[in-house]
XYZ file of C-alpha atoms in Angstrom:
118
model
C -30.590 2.571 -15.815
C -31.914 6.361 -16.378
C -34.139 5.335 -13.705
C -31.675 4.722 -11.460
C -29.803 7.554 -11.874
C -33.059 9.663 -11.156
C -34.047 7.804 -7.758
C -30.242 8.570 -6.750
C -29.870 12.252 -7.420
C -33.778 12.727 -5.591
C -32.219 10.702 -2.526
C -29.492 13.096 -2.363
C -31.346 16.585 -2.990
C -33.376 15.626 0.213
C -30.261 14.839 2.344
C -29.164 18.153 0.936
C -26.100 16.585 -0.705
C -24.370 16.431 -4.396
C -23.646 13.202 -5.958
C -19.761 13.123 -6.918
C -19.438 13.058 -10.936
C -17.566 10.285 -12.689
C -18.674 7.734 -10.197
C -20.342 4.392 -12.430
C -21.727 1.248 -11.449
C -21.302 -1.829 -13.355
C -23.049 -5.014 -14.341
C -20.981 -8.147 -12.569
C -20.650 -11.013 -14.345
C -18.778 -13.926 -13.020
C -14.819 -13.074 -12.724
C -15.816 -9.728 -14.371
C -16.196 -6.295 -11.952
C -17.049 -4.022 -14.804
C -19.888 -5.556 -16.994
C -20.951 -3.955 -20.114
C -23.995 -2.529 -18.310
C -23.320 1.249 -16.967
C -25.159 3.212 -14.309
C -24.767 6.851 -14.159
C -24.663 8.218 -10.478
C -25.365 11.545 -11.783
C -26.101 12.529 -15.139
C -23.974 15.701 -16.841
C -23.231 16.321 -20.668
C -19.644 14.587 -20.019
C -20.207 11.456 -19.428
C -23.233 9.464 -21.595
C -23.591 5.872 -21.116
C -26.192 3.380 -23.165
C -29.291 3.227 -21.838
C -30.102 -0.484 -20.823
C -32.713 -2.158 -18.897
C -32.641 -4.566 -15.930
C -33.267 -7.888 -16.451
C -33.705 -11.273 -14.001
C -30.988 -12.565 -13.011
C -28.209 -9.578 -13.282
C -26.090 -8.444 -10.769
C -25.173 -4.775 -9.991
C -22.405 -2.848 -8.242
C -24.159 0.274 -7.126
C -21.561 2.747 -6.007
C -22.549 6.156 -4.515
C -20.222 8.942 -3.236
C -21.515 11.956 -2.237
C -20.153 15.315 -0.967
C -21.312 18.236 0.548
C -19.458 20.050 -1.311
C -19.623 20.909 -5.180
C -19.735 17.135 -6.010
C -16.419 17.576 -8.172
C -13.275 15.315 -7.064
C -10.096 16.868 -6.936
C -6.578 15.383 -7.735
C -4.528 15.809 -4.318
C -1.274 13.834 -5.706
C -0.457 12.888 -9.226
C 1.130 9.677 -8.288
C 1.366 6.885 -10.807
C -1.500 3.749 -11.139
C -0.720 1.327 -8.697
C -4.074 -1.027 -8.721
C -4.554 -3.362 -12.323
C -6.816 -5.593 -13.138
C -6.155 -7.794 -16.124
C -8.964 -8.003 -18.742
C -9.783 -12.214 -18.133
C -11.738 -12.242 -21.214
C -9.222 -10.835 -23.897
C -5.959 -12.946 -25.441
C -3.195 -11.378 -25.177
C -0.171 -11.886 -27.954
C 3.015 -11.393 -26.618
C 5.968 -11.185 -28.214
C 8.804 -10.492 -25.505
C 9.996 -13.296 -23.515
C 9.872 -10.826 -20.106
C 6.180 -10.085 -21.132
C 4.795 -13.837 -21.541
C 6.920 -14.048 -17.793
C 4.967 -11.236 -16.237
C 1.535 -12.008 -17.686
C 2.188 -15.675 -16.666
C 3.063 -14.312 -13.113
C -0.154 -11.978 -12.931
C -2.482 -14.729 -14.411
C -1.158 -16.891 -11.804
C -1.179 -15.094 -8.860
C -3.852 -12.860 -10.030
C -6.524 -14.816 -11.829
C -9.534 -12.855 -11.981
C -9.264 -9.506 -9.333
C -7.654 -6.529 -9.052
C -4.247 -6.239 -8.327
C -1.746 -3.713 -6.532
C 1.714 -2.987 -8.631
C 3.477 -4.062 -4.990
């Protein structure tokens, strides 16, 4: 994945561009967008993810922002999460009655992708 993360940051210092930090792409496995595998679009002190190797077979997300900028995102609006995704491969223990309603809900309408709070 360090690899990866090289070949990306060369691509951009020759198009004279900054990669945007905080920006990772995951392994996909089936009815899971973020896989355990982590590629770093640009590497800083910050943020440190495992380094893992590529292997037949796997599926990637590669997401790339850049900026011409300073390659730092800034917060416009602090308005509240409104996308959710529901983590398929966890159980979930709920005790409420109005809980085991909504998660029903969600896992119905919702079963595996991301979801707006609309």
């Amino acid at each position: 994945n360090k690899d990866v993360t090289d070949a990306i940051q060369k691509v951009a210092a020759a198009y004279d561009c900054k990669i945007v930090e905080g920006v990772l792409s995951h392994q996909l496995k089936q009815f899971v967008i973020d896989g355990n595998k982590v590629v770093l679009s640009i590497s800083n002190p910050d943020t440190r993810v495992d380094d893992a190797e590529f292997e037949e077979n796997e599926v990637y997300a590669i997401d790339i922002l850049t900026s011409s900028g300073e390659g730092k995102p800034k917060l416009l609006d602090e308005k509240q999460t409104t996308i959710y995704k529901r983590a398929v491969d966890k159980n979930y223990h709920l005790k409420m009655k109005a809980s085991r309603f909504i998660f029903s809900e969600i896992s119905q309408k919702f079963p595996i992708m991301p979801f707006s709070a609309r």
